[in-house]
Coordinates of C-alpha atoms and ligand atoms in Angstrom, one line a residue:
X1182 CA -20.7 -21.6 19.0
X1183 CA -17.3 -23.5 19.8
X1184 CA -13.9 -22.4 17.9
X1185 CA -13.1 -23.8 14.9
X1186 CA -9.7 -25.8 15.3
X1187 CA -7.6 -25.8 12.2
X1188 CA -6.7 -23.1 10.0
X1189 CA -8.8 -25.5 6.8
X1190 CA -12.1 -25.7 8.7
X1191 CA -12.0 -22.0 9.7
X1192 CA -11.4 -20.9 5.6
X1193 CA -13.9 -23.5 4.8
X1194 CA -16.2 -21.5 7.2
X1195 CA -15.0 -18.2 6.0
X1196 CA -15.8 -18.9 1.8
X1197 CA -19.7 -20.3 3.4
X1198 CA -19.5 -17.0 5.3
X1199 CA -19.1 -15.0 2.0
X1200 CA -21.8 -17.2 0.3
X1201 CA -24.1 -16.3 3.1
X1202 CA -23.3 -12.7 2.9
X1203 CA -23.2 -12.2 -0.5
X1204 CA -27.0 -13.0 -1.0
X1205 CA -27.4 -11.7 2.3
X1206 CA -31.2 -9.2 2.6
X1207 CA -31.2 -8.4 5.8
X1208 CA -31.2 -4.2 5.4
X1209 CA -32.6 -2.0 2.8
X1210 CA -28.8 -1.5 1.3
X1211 CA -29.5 -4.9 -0.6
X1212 CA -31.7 -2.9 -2.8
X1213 CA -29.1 -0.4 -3.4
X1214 CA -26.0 -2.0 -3.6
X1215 CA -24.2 -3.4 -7.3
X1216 CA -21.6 -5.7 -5.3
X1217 CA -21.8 -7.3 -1.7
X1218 CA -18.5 -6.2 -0.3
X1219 CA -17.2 -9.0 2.1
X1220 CA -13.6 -8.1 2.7
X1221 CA -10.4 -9.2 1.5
X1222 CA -7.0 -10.2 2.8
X1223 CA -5.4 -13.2 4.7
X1224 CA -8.1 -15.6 6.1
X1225 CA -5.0 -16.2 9.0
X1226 CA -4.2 -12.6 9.4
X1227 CA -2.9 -11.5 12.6
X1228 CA -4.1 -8.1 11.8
X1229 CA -7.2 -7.4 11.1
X1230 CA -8.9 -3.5 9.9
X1231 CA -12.7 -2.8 10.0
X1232 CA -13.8 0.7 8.0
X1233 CA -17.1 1.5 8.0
X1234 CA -18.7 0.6 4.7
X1235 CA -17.9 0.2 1.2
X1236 CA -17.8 3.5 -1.1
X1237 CA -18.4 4.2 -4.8
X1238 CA -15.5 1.9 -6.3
X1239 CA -15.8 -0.7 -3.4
X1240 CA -19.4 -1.3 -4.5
X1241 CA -18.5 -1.6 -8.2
X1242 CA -15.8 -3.9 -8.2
X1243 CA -17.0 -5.9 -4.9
X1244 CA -13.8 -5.5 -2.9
X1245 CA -12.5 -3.4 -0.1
X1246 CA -10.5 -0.3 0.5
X1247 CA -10.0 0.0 -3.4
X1248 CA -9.8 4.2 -3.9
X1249 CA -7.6 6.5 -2.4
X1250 CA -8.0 5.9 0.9
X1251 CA -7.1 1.8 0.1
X1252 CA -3.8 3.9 -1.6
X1253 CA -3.3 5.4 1.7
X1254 CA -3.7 2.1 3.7
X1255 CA -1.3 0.1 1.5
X1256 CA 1.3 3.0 2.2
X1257 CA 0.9 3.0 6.1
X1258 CA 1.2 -1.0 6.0
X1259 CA 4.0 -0.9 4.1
X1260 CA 6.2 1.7 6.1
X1261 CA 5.3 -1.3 9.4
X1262 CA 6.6 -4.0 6.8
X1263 CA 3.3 -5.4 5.7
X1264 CA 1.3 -5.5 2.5
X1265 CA -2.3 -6.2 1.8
X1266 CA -1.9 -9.5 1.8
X1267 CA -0.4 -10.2 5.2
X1268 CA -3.9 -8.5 6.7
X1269 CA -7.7 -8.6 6.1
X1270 CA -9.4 -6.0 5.5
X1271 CA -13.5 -5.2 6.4
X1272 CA -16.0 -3.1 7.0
X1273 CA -18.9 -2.9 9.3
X1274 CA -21.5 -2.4 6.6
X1275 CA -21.1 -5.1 3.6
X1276 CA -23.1 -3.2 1.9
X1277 CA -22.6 0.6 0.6
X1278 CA -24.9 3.4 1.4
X1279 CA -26.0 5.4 -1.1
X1280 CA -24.1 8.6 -1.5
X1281 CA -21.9 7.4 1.1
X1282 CA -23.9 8.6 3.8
X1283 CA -23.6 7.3 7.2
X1284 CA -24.3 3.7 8.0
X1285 CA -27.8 3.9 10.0
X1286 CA -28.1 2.1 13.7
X1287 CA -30.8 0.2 12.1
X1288 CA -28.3 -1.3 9.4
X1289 CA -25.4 -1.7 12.0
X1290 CA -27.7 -4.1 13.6
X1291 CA -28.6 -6.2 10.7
X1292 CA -25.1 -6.4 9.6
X1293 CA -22.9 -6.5 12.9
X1294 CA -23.5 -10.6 12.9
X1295 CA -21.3 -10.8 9.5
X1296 CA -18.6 -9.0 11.4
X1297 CA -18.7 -10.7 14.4
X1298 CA -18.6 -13.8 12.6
X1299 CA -15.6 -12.6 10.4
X1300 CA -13.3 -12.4 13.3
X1301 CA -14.2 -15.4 14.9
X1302 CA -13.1 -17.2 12.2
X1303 CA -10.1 -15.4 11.2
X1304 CA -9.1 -15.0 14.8
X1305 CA -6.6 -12.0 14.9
X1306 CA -4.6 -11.0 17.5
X1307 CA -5.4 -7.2 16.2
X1308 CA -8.4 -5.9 15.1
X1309 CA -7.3 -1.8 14.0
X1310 CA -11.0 -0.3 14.1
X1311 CA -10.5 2.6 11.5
X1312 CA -13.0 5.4 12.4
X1313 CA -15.9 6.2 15.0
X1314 CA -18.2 3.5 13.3
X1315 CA -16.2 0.3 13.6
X1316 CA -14.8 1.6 16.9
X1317 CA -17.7 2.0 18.8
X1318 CA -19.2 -1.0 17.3
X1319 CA -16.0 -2.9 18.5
X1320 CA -15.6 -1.3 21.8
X1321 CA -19.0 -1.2 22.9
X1322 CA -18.8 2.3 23.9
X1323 CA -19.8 5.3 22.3
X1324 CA -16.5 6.9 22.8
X1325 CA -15.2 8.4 19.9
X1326 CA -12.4 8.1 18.0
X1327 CA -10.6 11.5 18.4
X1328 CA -10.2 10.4 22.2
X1329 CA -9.6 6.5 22.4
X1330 CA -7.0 6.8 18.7
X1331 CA -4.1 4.7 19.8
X1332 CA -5.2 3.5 22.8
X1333 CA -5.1 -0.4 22.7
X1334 CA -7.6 -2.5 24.9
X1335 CA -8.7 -6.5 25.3
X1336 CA -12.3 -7.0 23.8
X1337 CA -13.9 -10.7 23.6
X1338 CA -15.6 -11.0 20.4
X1339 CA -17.9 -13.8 20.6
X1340 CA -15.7 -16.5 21.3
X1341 CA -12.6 -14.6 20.3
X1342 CA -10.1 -12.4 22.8
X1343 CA -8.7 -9.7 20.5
X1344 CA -6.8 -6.3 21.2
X1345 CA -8.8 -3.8 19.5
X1346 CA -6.7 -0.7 18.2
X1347 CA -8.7 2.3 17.3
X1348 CA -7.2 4.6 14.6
X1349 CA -8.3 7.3 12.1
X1350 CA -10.1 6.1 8.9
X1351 CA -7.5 6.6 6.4
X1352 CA -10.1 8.5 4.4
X1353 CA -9.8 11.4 7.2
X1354 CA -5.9 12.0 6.6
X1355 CA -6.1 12.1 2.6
X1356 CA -6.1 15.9 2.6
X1357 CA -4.8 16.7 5.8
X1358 CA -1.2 16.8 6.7
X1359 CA -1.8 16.8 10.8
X1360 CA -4.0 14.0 10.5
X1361 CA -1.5 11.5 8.7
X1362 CA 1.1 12.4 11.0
X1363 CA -1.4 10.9 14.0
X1364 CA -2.4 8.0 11.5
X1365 CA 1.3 7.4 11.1
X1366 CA 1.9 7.8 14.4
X1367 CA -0.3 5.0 15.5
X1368 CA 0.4 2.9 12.7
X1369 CA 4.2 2.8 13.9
X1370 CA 2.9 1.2 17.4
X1371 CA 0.8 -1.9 15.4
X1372 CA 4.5 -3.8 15.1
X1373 CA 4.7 -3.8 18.7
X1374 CA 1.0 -4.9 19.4
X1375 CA 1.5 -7.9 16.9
X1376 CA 4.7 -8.9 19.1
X1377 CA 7.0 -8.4 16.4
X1378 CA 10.2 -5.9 15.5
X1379 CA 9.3 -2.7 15.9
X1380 CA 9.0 -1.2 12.0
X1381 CA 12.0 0.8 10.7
X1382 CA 12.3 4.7 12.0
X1383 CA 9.9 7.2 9.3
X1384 CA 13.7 8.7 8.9
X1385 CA 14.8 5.5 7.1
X1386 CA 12.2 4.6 4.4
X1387 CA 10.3 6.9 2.3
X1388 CA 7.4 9.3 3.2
X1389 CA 4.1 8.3 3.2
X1390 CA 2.3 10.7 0.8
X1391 CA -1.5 10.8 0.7
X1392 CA -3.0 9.9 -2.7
X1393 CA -6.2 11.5 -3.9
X1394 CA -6.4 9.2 -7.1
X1395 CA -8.6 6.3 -7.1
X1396 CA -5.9 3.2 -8.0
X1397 CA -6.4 -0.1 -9.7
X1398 CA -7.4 -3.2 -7.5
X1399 CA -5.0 -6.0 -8.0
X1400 CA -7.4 -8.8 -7.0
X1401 CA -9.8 -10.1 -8.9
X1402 CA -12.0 -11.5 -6.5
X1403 CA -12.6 -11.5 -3.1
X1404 CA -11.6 -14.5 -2.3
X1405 CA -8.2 -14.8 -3.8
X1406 CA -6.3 -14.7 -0.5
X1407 CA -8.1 -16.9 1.3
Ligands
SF4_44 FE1 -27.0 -7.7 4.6 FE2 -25.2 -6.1 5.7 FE3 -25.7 -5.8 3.1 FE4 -27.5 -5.1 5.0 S1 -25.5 -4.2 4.7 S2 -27.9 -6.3 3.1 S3 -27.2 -6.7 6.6 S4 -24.8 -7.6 4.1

C-alpha cells in the first residue's frame, strides 16, 4: 500500500483504523474483552511505545497504559521533557487477555495487522518496544529483551523505516529499584534517538518514584489526541 502524504489523510486513516478495530473479531479475546483498546496519543508522534496488551483498567475504560505502570511511563517521559501527549502509545494485542495471561502466538497473528497498520500511519521515527512481546514482534527475532534493552536498530515496517528501541515494560520496574534504574537508563538515551537536546541530568529534576496505585485517566476517549 503506498504512503499516505499529508498529516489529514493519514489521521483520517487512523480514526477508520480505530472503527475497523474496535468491531474487530478476528481472535477469541473479542469474546472476552469489555473495551477494544486501540491506543492513545499523538497521531504525528515521533515517538511511538508498543506494550503487550491491555490489563484490567485498560479494558474497562478502553484506553492504554492507564494503572500504575501508565504512572510509571508518564514519569520516565517526563524526566526526557515529554508528556503523554507528545507520544502514542499501543499495544500488540488490542484486546486484553483474561487474567492478564500472556498474549498467545495464535492471537499475535490475528492482531499484528492492526499494529503494523498503526505505524504506518503515524510514521514515527521511534518505535520504544516495551517488553519481550512487542520486541520480538518488532524485531523479527526471538531475542529477548534482557539482551537487546537499549540497543537501537533500523527495522522497515511495511512501508515505514523506523528505529526500533527495545526497553523494559514499565510494569517490570514498579517494584524493583535495579530495574528502574535500567528503565531510566534507557529512557535518558530516547532524546538523542529523536535528534533532539539530550534531556536534563537525573541530578537536576526530581526522582522518578515507582507508583503502585492505579491513577485516574485524563482522556476521555481514545481519540482525543488525534
Ligand atoms: Fe481483533 Fe486484536 Fe482484539 Fe483479537 S486482540 S479481537 S485480533 S483487535
Amino acid at each position: 500500500m503506498a504512503a499516505v502524504a499529508t498529516s489529514e489523510a493519514r489521521r483520517a486513516e487512523l480514526v477508520e483504523l480505530f472503527n475497523t478495530v474496535s468491531s474487530c473479531t478476528a481472535c477469541s479475546l473479542s469474546e472476552t474483552r469489555t473495551k477494544v483498546v486501540f491506543g492513545s496519543g499523538n497521531a504525528d508522534a515521533e515517538l511511538m511505545f508498543v506494550g503487550e496488551a491491555p490489563g484490567f483498567h485498560e479494558d474497562q475504560q478502553g484506553l492504554p497504559f492507564v494503572g500504575a505502570a501508565g504512572k510509571l511511563l508518564e514519569s520516565l517521559l517526563g524526566e526526557i521533557g515529554l508528556s503523554r501527549e507528545d507520544v502514542f502509545i499501543g499495544n500488540v494485542l488490542k484486546c486484553r487477555p483474561p487474567g492478564n495471561r500472556d498474549p498467545q502466538a495464535d492471537e499475535i497473528e490475528a492482531c499484528q495487522s492492526h499494529l503494523f497498520r498503526q505505524i504506518e500511519l503515524i510514521q514515527p521515527r521511534v518505535v520504544a518496544t516495551l517488553g519481550n512481546f512487542a520486541t520480538k514482534l518488532l524485531s523479527g527475532s526471538p531475542t529477548g529483551i534482557t539482551r537487546v534493552h537499549g540497543c537501537e536498530q533500523s527495522v522497515r515496517l511495511g512501508n515505514s523505516e523506523v528505529l526500533l528501541y527495545p526497553i523494559y515494560h514499565p510494569a517490570a520496574a514498579l517494584y524493583t529499584r535495579a530495574m528502574l534504574s535500567v528503565l531510566e537508563e534507557d529512557f535518558a538515551r530516547l532524546p538523542q534517538l529523536l535528534g533532539r537536546e539530550p534531556a536534563p541530568t537525573t541530578s537536576e529534576t526530581a526522582p522518578v518514584v515507582p507508583v503502585a496505585t492505579p491513577v485516574a485517566t485524563e482522556y476521555e476517549t481514545q481519540l482525543d489526541l488525534f
